[in-house]
Amino acid sequence: MSEKKFFLGFNWKMNPSNIVDSQNLFASYKIPLESNKNCEIVVFPPSIYLVAGEIFRISRKIKCGLGAQDLSAADEGPYTGQISAKMLLDTEVKYSIIGHSETRDHYGLTNREVNEKVKTALKNGISPVLCIGFQRDPGQTEINYMELKTQIQAGLRQVKKIKLELHTKIIIAYEPVWAIGTGKTADSETISTVHKFIKEVLISTLGVRKAEKIQVIYGGSVNDTNALELSKIEGVDGFLIGGASLSPEKFAKIVNDLNAI
Ligand code: PGA
């Protein structure tokens, strides 16, 4: 493993459907997290569970970070349904997923709006997990390098000028849209080639010094049976995991496997 810890983001999406189950899921994470030393682990529950999640995390000494699944580009004001970066910080939330393909798809989020959210996050000391890999046609499995490059360059526009706080970082999640929630993962060679390409685009967009600090993670049907293999792929600095994060057994196996390396 490199000196940067392997990043594991667990994205609960719109699950579970009540607070008791959310606390039980958190509680089930405790034991595997205690033996964790190789990974930086961040849980992304629905925002309505963040406050209780934080209280629970502290009182039960659960060793992981908390992240939001989205944040508003605006600081405050008439934005019904939105959650601001300051509100997240006030709840000790230090990460936010931005531009997930489900958000781009269902709410028509554009690259420009993604960029506004990324800048707001960084200016407020929140680390964005910027998701790329969205393609309008989810059946399209061929890699669209131009589209990936656009999503990186547009998503990180003007970010070079922002001075990052010490604890703040940028994470890029490559998530081929056809692999999300389908049980299909991209093959090792593809993942390695795409991650290399992303790292090159990051260098040309942000310069070597900033780009080197960015972790490029993979998402799309990562689970307890493939996490270990996928973690060995060159250029993979972590995972964003959806479905498997809702199963205590799968969560434990993923964390234990990655800690046995
Ligand atoms: P999945 O979701 O692991 O269920 O494919 C990944 C994601 O959407 O972040």
PDB file of C-alpha atoms and ligand atoms in Angstrom:
ATOM      1  CA  MET A   1       0.000   0.000   0.000  1.00  0.00           C
ATOM      2  CA  SER A   2       1.183   3.526  -0.715  1.00  0.00           C
ATOM      3  CA  GLU A   3       1.768   6.097   2.002  1.00  0.00           C
ATOM      4  CA  LYS A   4      -1.698   7.538   1.195  1.00  0.00           C
ATOM      5  CA  LYS A   5      -4.276   5.362   2.894  1.00  0.00           C
ATOM      6  CA  PHE A   6      -6.596   3.425   0.612  1.00  0.00           C
ATOM      7  CA  PHE A   7      -9.893   5.379   0.543  1.00  0.00           C
ATOM      8  CA  LEU A   8     -13.118   3.503   1.152  1.00  0.00           C
ATOM      9  CA  GLY A   9     -16.338   5.481   0.724  1.00  0.00           C
ATOM     10  CA  PHE A  10     -19.563   3.712   1.639  1.00  0.00           C
ATOM     11  CA  ASN A  11     -22.495   5.324  -0.136  1.00  0.00           C
ATOM     12  CA  TRP A  12     -25.789   4.263   1.408  1.00  0.00           C
ATOM     13  CA  LYS A  13     -27.761   6.167  -1.249  1.00  0.00           C
ATOM     14  CA  MET A  14     -31.439   6.393  -0.144  1.00  0.00           C
ATOM     15  CA  ASN A  15     -31.178   3.582   2.413  1.00  0.00           C
ATOM     16  CA  PRO A  16     -32.128   2.365   4.978  1.00  0.00           C
ATOM     17  CA  SER A  17     -35.704   3.581   5.375  1.00  0.00           C
ATOM     18  CA  ASN A  18     -35.683   4.394   9.105  1.00  0.00           C
ATOM     19  CA  ILE A  19     -33.335   5.785  11.719  1.00  0.00           C
ATOM     20  CA  VAL A  20     -33.227   2.640  13.855  1.00  0.00           C
ATOM     21  CA  ASP A  21     -31.959   0.616  10.919  1.00  0.00           C
ATOM     22  CA  SER A  22     -29.419   3.327  10.125  1.00  0.00           C
ATOM     23  CA  GLN A  23     -28.061   3.183  13.692  1.00  0.00           C
ATOM     24  CA  ASN A  24     -27.978  -0.606  13.572  1.00  0.00           C
ATOM     25  CA  LEU A  25     -26.044  -0.482  10.334  1.00  0.00           C
ATOM     26  CA  PHE A  26     -23.582   1.959  11.888  1.00  0.00           C
ATOM     27  CA  ALA A  27     -23.261  -0.276  14.951  1.00  0.00           C
ATOM     28  CA  SER A  28     -22.517  -3.268  12.723  1.00  0.00           C
ATOM     29  CA  TYR A  29     -19.533  -1.375  11.312  1.00  0.00           C
ATOM     30  CA  LYS A  30     -17.877  -0.940  14.713  1.00  0.00           C
ATOM     31  CA  ILE A  31     -15.940  -4.212  15.053  1.00  0.00           C
ATOM     32  CA  PRO A  32     -14.454  -4.326  11.538  1.00  0.00           C
ATOM     33  CA  LEU A  33     -13.501  -0.661  11.896  1.00  0.00           C
ATOM     34  CA  GLU A  34     -11.593  -1.356  15.105  1.00  0.00           C
ATOM     35  CA  SER A  35      -9.032  -3.476  13.292  1.00  0.00           C
ATOM     36  CA  ASN A  36      -8.744  -1.080  10.367  1.00  0.00           C
ATOM     37  CA  LYS A  37      -5.323   0.489   9.841  1.00  0.00           C
ATOM     38  CA  ASN A  38      -4.788   0.511   6.053  1.00  0.00           C
ATOM     39  CA  CYS A  39      -7.856   2.415   4.939  1.00  0.00           C
ATOM     40  CA  GLU A  40      -9.438   5.801   5.340  1.00  0.00           C
ATOM     41  CA  ILE A  41     -13.115   4.988   5.716  1.00  0.00           C
ATOM     42  CA  VAL A  42     -15.935   7.465   5.157  1.00  0.00           C
ATOM     43  CA  VAL A  43     -19.641   6.668   5.346  1.00  0.00           C
ATOM     44  CA  PHE A  44     -22.123   8.640   3.234  1.00  0.00           C
ATOM     45  CA  PRO A  45     -25.599   8.146   4.750  1.00  0.00           C
ATOM     46  CA  PRO A  46     -28.703  10.078   3.634  1.00  0.00           C
ATOM     47  CA  SER A  47     -28.457  13.611   5.039  1.00  0.00           C
ATOM     48  CA  ILE A  48     -31.385  13.118   7.427  1.00  0.00           C
ATOM     49  CA  TYR A  49     -29.246  10.581   9.327  1.00  0.00           C
ATOM     50  CA  LEU A  50     -26.087  12.674   9.513  1.00  0.00           C
ATOM     51  CA  VAL A  51     -26.704  14.368  12.868  1.00  0.00           C
ATOM     52  CA  ALA A  52     -27.760  11.175  14.631  1.00  0.00           C
ATOM     53  CA  GLY A  53     -24.945   9.390  12.843  1.00  0.00           C
ATOM     54  CA  GLU A  54     -22.398  11.838  14.204  1.00  0.00           C
ATOM     55  CA  ILE A  55     -23.704  11.584  17.775  1.00  0.00           C
ATOM     56  CA  PHE A  56     -23.708   7.808  17.481  1.00  0.00           C
ATOM     57  CA  ARG A  57     -20.232   7.753  15.928  1.00  0.00           C
ATOM     58  CA  ILE A  58     -18.758   9.787  18.807  1.00  0.00           C
ATOM     59  CA  SER A  59     -20.627   8.088  21.638  1.00  0.00           C
ATOM     60  CA  ARG A  60     -19.819   4.576  20.375  1.00  0.00           C
ATOM     61  CA  LYS A  61     -16.287   5.539  19.298  1.00  0.00           C
ATOM     62  CA  ILE A  62     -16.859   4.337  15.745  1.00  0.00           C
ATOM     63  CA  LYS A  63     -13.705   5.021  13.782  1.00  0.00           C
ATOM     64  CA  CYS A  64     -14.748   6.471  10.429  1.00  0.00           C
ATOM     65  CA  GLY A  65     -15.491   9.788   8.779  1.00  0.00           C
ATOM     66  CA  LEU A  66     -18.889  11.030   7.704  1.00  0.00           C
ATOM     67  CA  GLY A  67     -19.811  12.462   4.334  1.00  0.00           C
ATOM     68  CA  ALA A  68     -22.865  13.874   2.600  1.00  0.00           C
ATOM     69  CA  GLN A  69     -24.187  12.572  -0.706  1.00  0.00           C
ATOM     70  CA  ASP A  70     -24.453  16.079  -2.168  1.00  0.00           C
ATOM     71  CA  LEU A  71     -24.204  19.729  -1.121  1.00  0.00           C
ATOM     72  CA  SER A  72     -25.512  23.048  -2.382  1.00  0.00           C
ATOM     73  CA  ALA A  73     -23.323  25.308  -4.473  1.00  0.00           C
ATOM     74  CA  ALA A  74     -24.851  28.258  -2.580  1.00  0.00           C
ATOM     75  CA  ASP A  75     -23.782  29.308   0.911  1.00  0.00           C
ATOM     76  CA  GLU A  76     -27.268  30.140   2.206  1.00  0.00           C
ATOM     77  CA  GLY A  77     -30.649  31.500   1.169  1.00  0.00           C
ATOM     78  CA  PRO A  78     -33.728  30.522  -0.808  1.00  0.00           C
ATOM     79  CA  TYR A  79     -32.672  27.073  -2.009  1.00  0.00           C
ATOM     80  CA  THR A  80     -35.463  24.753  -0.949  1.00  0.00           C
ATOM     81  CA  GLY A  81     -34.326  21.210  -0.356  1.00  0.00           C
ATOM     82  CA  GLN A  82     -30.636  22.026  -0.302  1.00  0.00           C
ATOM     83  CA  ILE A  83     -27.980  21.571   2.380  1.00  0.00           C
ATOM     84  CA  SER A  84     -25.083  23.993   2.633  1.00  0.00           C
ATOM     85  CA  ALA A  85     -21.412  23.339   3.260  1.00  0.00           C
ATOM     86  CA  LYS A  86     -21.594  25.265   6.555  1.00  0.00           C
ATOM     87  CA  MET A  87     -24.460  23.081   7.769  1.00  0.00           C
ATOM     88  CA  LEU A  88     -22.387  20.009   6.981  1.00  0.00           C
ATOM     89  CA  LEU A  89     -19.343  21.353   8.780  1.00  0.00           C
ATOM     90  CA  ASP A  90     -21.462  22.208  11.785  1.00  0.00           C
ATOM     91  CA  THR A  91     -22.326  18.504  11.919  1.00  0.00           C
ATOM     92  CA  GLU A  92     -18.651  17.494  11.625  1.00  0.00           C
ATOM     93  CA  VAL A  93     -19.206  16.273   8.066  1.00  0.00           C
ATOM     94  CA  LYS A  94     -15.962  16.718   6.175  1.00  0.00           C
ATOM     95  CA  TYR A  95     -16.703  15.032   2.815  1.00  0.00           C
ATOM     96  CA  SER A  96     -19.312  15.293   0.119  1.00  0.00           C
ATOM     97  CA  ILE A  97     -19.993  13.232  -2.971  1.00  0.00           C
ATOM     98  CA  ILE A  98     -20.475  15.601  -5.875  1.00  0.00           C
ATOM     99  CA  GLY A  99     -21.772  14.809  -9.356  1.00  0.00           C
ATOM    100  CA  HIS A 100     -22.756  11.205  -8.763  1.00  0.00           C
ATOM    101  CA  SER A 101     -24.219   9.825 -11.986  1.00  0.00           C
ATOM    102  CA  GLU A 102     -27.557   9.276 -10.262  1.00  0.00           C
ATOM    103  CA  THR A 103     -27.651  12.981  -9.365  1.00  0.00           C
ATOM    104  CA  ARG A 104     -26.553  14.001 -12.851  1.00  0.00           C
ATOM    105  CA  ASP A 105     -29.144  11.684 -14.364  1.00  0.00           C
ATOM    106  CA  HIS A 106     -32.199  12.298 -12.171  1.00  0.00           C
ATOM    107  CA  TYR A 107     -31.730  16.026 -11.582  1.00  0.00           C
ATOM    108  CA  GLY A 108     -29.968  17.046 -14.779  1.00  0.00           C
ATOM    109  CA  LEU A 109     -26.899  18.285 -12.897  1.00  0.00           C
ATOM    110  CA  THR A 110     -24.512  19.905 -15.376  1.00  0.00           C
ATOM    111  CA  ASN A 111     -20.704  20.014 -15.342  1.00  0.00           C
ATOM    112  CA  ARG A 112     -20.938  23.731 -14.568  1.00  0.00           C
ATOM    113  CA  GLU A 113     -23.101  23.093 -11.501  1.00  0.00           C
ATOM    114  CA  VAL A 114     -20.787  20.286 -10.435  1.00  0.00           C
ATOM    115  CA  ASN A 115     -17.898  22.739 -10.624  1.00  0.00           C
ATOM    116  CA  GLU A 116     -19.756  25.307  -8.472  1.00  0.00           C
ATOM    117  CA  LYS A 117     -20.379  22.636  -5.840  1.00  0.00           C
ATOM    118  CA  VAL A 118     -16.743  21.484  -5.894  1.00  0.00           C
ATOM    119  CA  LYS A 119     -15.526  25.065  -5.381  1.00  0.00           C
ATOM    120  CA  THR A 120     -18.010  25.698  -2.565  1.00  0.00           C
ATOM    121  CA  ALA A 121     -16.914  22.492  -0.868  1.00  0.00           C
ATOM    122  CA  LEU A 122     -13.214  23.322  -1.101  1.00  0.00           C
ATOM    123  CA  LYS A 123     -13.611  26.931   0.006  1.00  0.00           C
ATOM    124  CA  ASN A 124     -15.410  25.664   3.105  1.00  0.00           C
ATOM    125  CA  GLY A 125     -12.916  22.923   3.937  1.00  0.00           C
ATOM    126  CA  ILE A 126     -15.028  20.013   2.741  1.00  0.00           C
ATOM    127  CA  SER A 127     -13.314  17.350   0.659  1.00  0.00           C
ATOM    128  CA  PRO A 128     -15.243  16.610  -2.537  1.00  0.00           C
ATOM    129  CA  VAL A 129     -15.540  13.123  -3.966  1.00  0.00           C
ATOM    130  CA  LEU A 130     -16.052  14.192  -7.549  1.00  0.00           C
ATOM    131  CA  CYS A 131     -17.719  11.436  -9.558  1.00  0.00           C
ATOM    132  CA  ILE A 132     -17.031  11.050 -13.236  1.00  0.00           C
ATOM    133  CA  GLY A 133     -17.959   8.394 -15.751  1.00  0.00           C
ATOM    134  CA  PHE A 134     -21.527   9.445 -16.427  1.00  0.00           C
ATOM    135  CA  GLN A 135     -22.634   8.861 -19.981  1.00  0.00           C
ATOM    136  CA  ARG A 136     -26.076   9.808 -21.246  1.00  0.00           C
ATOM    137  CA  ASP A 137     -26.496   6.363 -22.725  1.00  0.00           C
ATOM    138  CA  PRO A 138     -25.988   3.918 -19.850  1.00  0.00           C
ATOM    139  CA  GLY A 139     -25.887   1.027 -22.338  1.00  0.00           C
ATOM    140  CA  GLN A 140     -22.710   2.520 -23.812  1.00  0.00           C
ATOM    141  CA  THR A 141     -19.851   0.552 -22.308  1.00  0.00           C
ATOM    142  CA  GLU A 142     -17.091   1.897 -24.527  1.00  0.00           C
ATOM    143  CA  ILE A 143     -14.955   4.418 -22.691  1.00  0.00           C
ATOM    144  CA  ASN A 144     -15.595   7.935 -23.839  1.00  0.00           C
ATOM    145  CA  TYR A 145     -12.237   9.539 -23.033  1.00  0.00           C
ATOM    146  CA  MET A 146     -13.338  12.929 -24.337  1.00  0.00           C
ATOM    147  CA  GLU A 147     -16.316  12.916 -22.012  1.00  0.00           C
ATOM    148  CA  LEU A 148     -14.176  11.852 -19.048  1.00  0.00           C
ATOM    149  CA  LYS A 149     -11.698  14.622 -19.794  1.00  0.00           C
ATOM    150  CA  THR A 150     -14.507  17.176 -20.029  1.00  0.00           C
ATOM    151  CA  GLN A 151     -15.984  16.036 -16.736  1.00  0.00           C
ATOM    152  CA  ILE A 152     -12.608  16.425 -15.000  1.00  0.00           C
ATOM    153  CA  GLN A 153     -11.637  19.732 -16.584  1.00  0.00           C
ATOM    154  CA  ALA A 154     -15.077  21.292 -16.193  1.00  0.00           C
ATOM    155  CA  GLY A 155     -15.575  19.888 -12.696  1.00  0.00           C
ATOM    156  CA  LEU A 156     -12.225  21.300 -11.532  1.00  0.00           C
ATOM    157  CA  ARG A 157     -12.358  24.624 -13.376  1.00  0.00           C
ATOM    158  CA  GLN A 158     -10.657  27.393 -11.293  1.00  0.00           C
ATOM    159  CA  VAL A 159      -9.801  24.900  -8.550  1.00  0.00           C
ATOM    160  CA  LYS A 160      -6.099  25.407  -9.185  1.00  0.00           C
ATOM    161  CA  LYS A 161      -6.405  28.874  -7.604  1.00  0.00           C
ATOM    162  CA  ILE A 162      -8.062  27.651  -4.402  1.00  0.00           C
ATOM    163  CA  LYS A 163      -5.721  27.204  -1.472  1.00  0.00           C
ATOM    164  CA  LEU A 164      -6.702  23.976   0.214  1.00  0.00           C
ATOM    165  CA  GLU A 165      -6.870  23.705   3.973  1.00  0.00           C
ATOM    166  CA  LEU A 166      -4.576  21.098   5.483  1.00  0.00           C
ATOM    167  CA  HIS A 167      -7.252  18.473   6.067  1.00  0.00           C
ATOM    168  CA  THR A 168      -9.027  19.083   2.743  1.00  0.00           C
ATOM    169  CA  LYS A 169      -8.380  16.985  -0.312  1.00  0.00           C
ATOM    170  CA  ILE A 170      -9.869  16.096  -3.645  1.00  0.00           C
ATOM    171  CA  ILE A 171     -10.940  12.590  -4.567  1.00  0.00           C
ATOM    172  CA  ILE A 172     -11.981  11.556  -8.048  1.00  0.00           C
ATOM    173  CA  ALA A 173     -14.317   8.583  -8.303  1.00  0.00           C
ATOM    174  CA  TYR A 174     -14.332   6.869 -11.662  1.00  0.00           C
ATOM    175  CA  GLU A 175     -17.673   5.144 -11.907  1.00  0.00           C
ATOM    176  CA  PRO A 176     -18.650   3.745 -15.301  1.00  0.00           C
ATOM    177  CA  VAL A 177     -22.404   4.259 -15.244  1.00  0.00           C
ATOM    178  CA  TRP A 178     -23.186   0.775 -16.608  1.00  0.00           C
ATOM    179  CA  ALA A 179     -21.318  -0.809 -13.662  1.00  0.00           C
ATOM    180  CA  ILE A 180     -23.281   0.946 -10.920  1.00  0.00           C
ATOM    181  CA  GLY A 181     -25.623  -1.386  -9.085  1.00  0.00           C
ATOM    182  CA  THR A 182     -25.529  -3.933 -11.908  1.00  0.00           C
ATOM    183  CA  GLY A 183     -23.127  -6.522 -10.510  1.00  0.00           C
ATOM    184  CA  LYS A 184     -20.812  -5.880 -13.476  1.00  0.00           C
ATOM    185  CA  THR A 185     -17.386  -4.356 -12.944  1.00  0.00           C
ATOM    186  CA  ALA A 186     -15.002  -2.983 -15.511  1.00  0.00           C
ATOM    187  CA  ASP A 187     -12.060  -5.302 -16.219  1.00  0.00           C
ATOM    188  CA  SER A 188      -8.665  -4.705 -14.592  1.00  0.00           C
ATOM    189  CA  GLU A 189      -6.947  -3.484 -17.722  1.00  0.00           C
ATOM    190  CA  THR A 190      -9.663  -0.959 -18.460  1.00  0.00           C
ATOM    191  CA  ILE A 191      -9.675   0.350 -14.908  1.00  0.00           C
ATOM    192  CA  SER A 192      -5.900   0.696 -14.892  1.00  0.00           C
ATOM    193  CA  THR A 193      -5.850   2.468 -18.279  1.00  0.00           C
ATOM    194  CA  VAL A 194      -8.638   4.844 -17.336  1.00  0.00           C
ATOM    195  CA  HIS A 195      -7.089   5.700 -13.960  1.00  0.00           C
ATOM    196  CA  LYS A 196      -3.778   6.438 -15.660  1.00  0.00           C
ATOM    197  CA  PHE A 197      -5.587   8.669 -18.126  1.00  0.00           C
ATOM    198  CA  ILE A 198      -7.419  10.468 -15.298  1.00  0.00           C
ATOM    199  CA  LYS A 199      -4.128  11.095 -13.475  1.00  0.00           C
ATOM    200  CA  GLU A 200      -2.624  12.592 -16.635  1.00  0.00           C
ATOM    201  CA  VAL A 201      -5.621  14.877 -17.099  1.00  0.00           C
ATOM    202  CA  LEU A 202      -5.351  15.911 -13.446  1.00  0.00           C
ATOM    203  CA  ILE A 203      -1.709  16.884 -13.921  1.00  0.00           C
ATOM    204  CA  SER A 204      -2.499  18.983 -16.991  1.00  0.00           C
ATOM    205  CA  THR A 205      -5.481  20.587 -15.238  1.00  0.00           C
ATOM    206  CA  LEU A 206      -4.054  21.298 -11.779  1.00  0.00           C
ATOM    207  CA  GLY A 207      -0.295  20.921 -12.077  1.00  0.00           C
ATOM    208  CA  VAL A 208       1.820  18.106 -10.696  1.00  0.00           C
ATOM    209  CA  ARG A 209       1.890  19.187  -7.049  1.00  0.00           C
ATOM    210  CA  LYS A 210      -1.864  19.376  -6.599  1.00  0.00           C
ATOM    211  CA  ALA A 211      -2.575  16.422  -8.877  1.00  0.00           C
ATOM    212  CA  GLU A 212      -0.218  14.105  -6.984  1.00  0.00           C
ATOM    213  CA  LYS A 213      -2.265  14.545  -3.815  1.00  0.00           C
ATOM    214  CA  ILE A 214      -5.510  13.469  -5.477  1.00  0.00           C
ATOM    215  CA  GLN A 215      -6.738   9.942  -4.973  1.00  0.00           C
ATOM    216  CA  VAL A 216      -8.464   8.294  -7.906  1.00  0.00           C
ATOM    217  CA  ILE A 217     -10.929   5.694  -6.723  1.00  0.00           C
ATOM    218  CA  TYR A 218     -13.128   3.209  -8.559  1.00  0.00           C
ATOM    219  CA  GLY A 219     -16.860   2.625  -8.097  1.00  0.00           C
ATOM    220  CA  GLY A 220     -19.335   0.279  -9.700  1.00  0.00           C
ATOM    221  CA  SER A 221     -20.389  -3.050  -8.158  1.00  0.00           C
ATOM    222  CA  VAL A 222     -17.415  -3.348  -5.827  1.00  0.00           C
ATOM    223  CA  ASN A 223     -18.289  -5.984  -3.237  1.00  0.00           C
ATOM    224  CA  ASP A 224     -16.924  -8.543  -0.809  1.00  0.00           C
ATOM    225  CA  THR A 225     -15.977 -10.965  -3.590  1.00  0.00           C
ATOM    226  CA  ASN A 226     -13.993  -8.585  -5.802  1.00  0.00           C
ATOM    227  CA  ALA A 227     -12.650  -5.772  -3.568  1.00  0.00           C
ATOM    228  CA  LEU A 228      -9.342  -7.461  -2.836  1.00  0.00           C
ATOM    229  CA  GLU A 229      -8.597  -8.218  -6.501  1.00  0.00           C
ATOM    230  CA  LEU A 230      -9.665  -4.752  -7.633  1.00  0.00           C
ATOM    231  CA  SER A 231      -7.510  -3.115  -4.956  1.00  0.00           C
ATOM    232  CA  LYS A 232      -4.400  -4.589  -6.593  1.00  0.00           C
ATOM    233  CA  ILE A 233      -4.973  -2.771  -9.882  1.00  0.00           C
ATOM    234  CA  GLU A 234      -2.347  -0.148 -10.564  1.00  0.00           C
ATOM    235  CA  GLY A 235      -3.657   3.369 -10.090  1.00  0.00           C
ATOM    236  CA  VAL A 236      -6.609   2.391  -7.901  1.00  0.00           C
ATOM    237  CA  ASP A 237      -6.435   4.428  -4.692  1.00  0.00           C
ATOM    238  CA  GLY A 238      -9.741   3.344  -3.206  1.00  0.00           C
ATOM    239  CA  PHE A 239     -13.381   2.537  -3.854  1.00  0.00           C
ATOM    240  CA  LEU A 240     -16.804   4.091  -3.682  1.00  0.00           C
ATOM    241  CA  ILE A 241     -19.156   1.294  -2.669  1.00  0.00           C
ATOM    242  CA  GLY A 242     -22.936   1.383  -2.805  1.00  0.00           C
ATOM    243  CA  GLY A 243     -24.962  -1.823  -2.490  1.00  0.00           C
ATOM    244  CA  ALA A 244     -22.392  -3.832  -0.525  1.00  0.00           C
ATOM    245  CA  SER A 245     -22.209  -1.143   2.166  1.00  0.00           C
ATOM    246  CA  LEU A 246     -25.728  -2.045   3.331  1.00  0.00           C
ATOM    247  CA  SER A 247     -24.709  -5.561   4.337  1.00  0.00           C
ATOM    248  CA  PRO A 248     -22.774  -5.838   7.641  1.00  0.00           C
ATOM    249  CA  GLU A 249     -21.190  -9.112   6.464  1.00  0.00           C
ATOM    250  CA  LYS A 250     -20.027  -7.682   3.134  1.00  0.00           C
ATOM    251  CA  PHE A 251     -18.778  -4.508   4.816  1.00  0.00           C
ATOM    252  CA  ALA A 252     -16.758  -6.567   7.330  1.00  0.00           C
ATOM    253  CA  LYS A 253     -15.247  -8.776   4.641  1.00  0.00           C
ATOM    254  CA  ILE A 254     -14.206  -5.817   2.476  1.00  0.00           C
ATOM    255  CA  VAL A 255     -12.576  -3.968   5.378  1.00  0.00           C
ATOM    256  CA  ASN A 256     -10.884  -7.116   6.723  1.00  0.00           C
ATOM    257  CA  ASP A 257      -9.605  -8.169   3.290  1.00  0.00           C
ATOM    258  CA  LEU A 258      -8.067  -4.778   2.636  1.00  0.00           C
ATOM    259  CA  ASN A 259      -6.443  -4.759   6.030  1.00  0.00           C
ATOM    260  CA  ALA A 260      -4.836  -8.125   5.518  1.00  0.00           C
ATOM    261  CA  ILE A 261      -2.663  -6.818   2.691  1.00  0.00           C
TER     262      ILE A 261
HETATM  263  P1  PGA B   1     -22.695   0.118  -6.347  1.00  0.00           P
HETATM  264  O1  PGA B   1     -22.782   1.719  -6.291  1.00  0.00           O
HETATM  265  O2  PGA B   1     -21.533  -0.291  -5.506  1.00  0.00           O
HETATM  266  O3  PGA B   1     -24.000  -0.333  -5.781  1.00  0.00           O
HETATM  267  O4  PGA B   1     -22.528  -0.255  -7.762  1.00  0.00           O
HETATM  268  C1  PGA B   1     -21.624   2.499  -6.397  1.00  0.00           C
HETATM  269  C2  PGA B   1     -21.990   3.964  -6.396  1.00  0.00           C
HETATM  270  O5  PGA B   1     -23.015   4.329  -6.970  1.00  0.00           O
HETATM  271  O6  PGA B   1     -21.283   4.793  -5.805  1.00  0.00           O
END
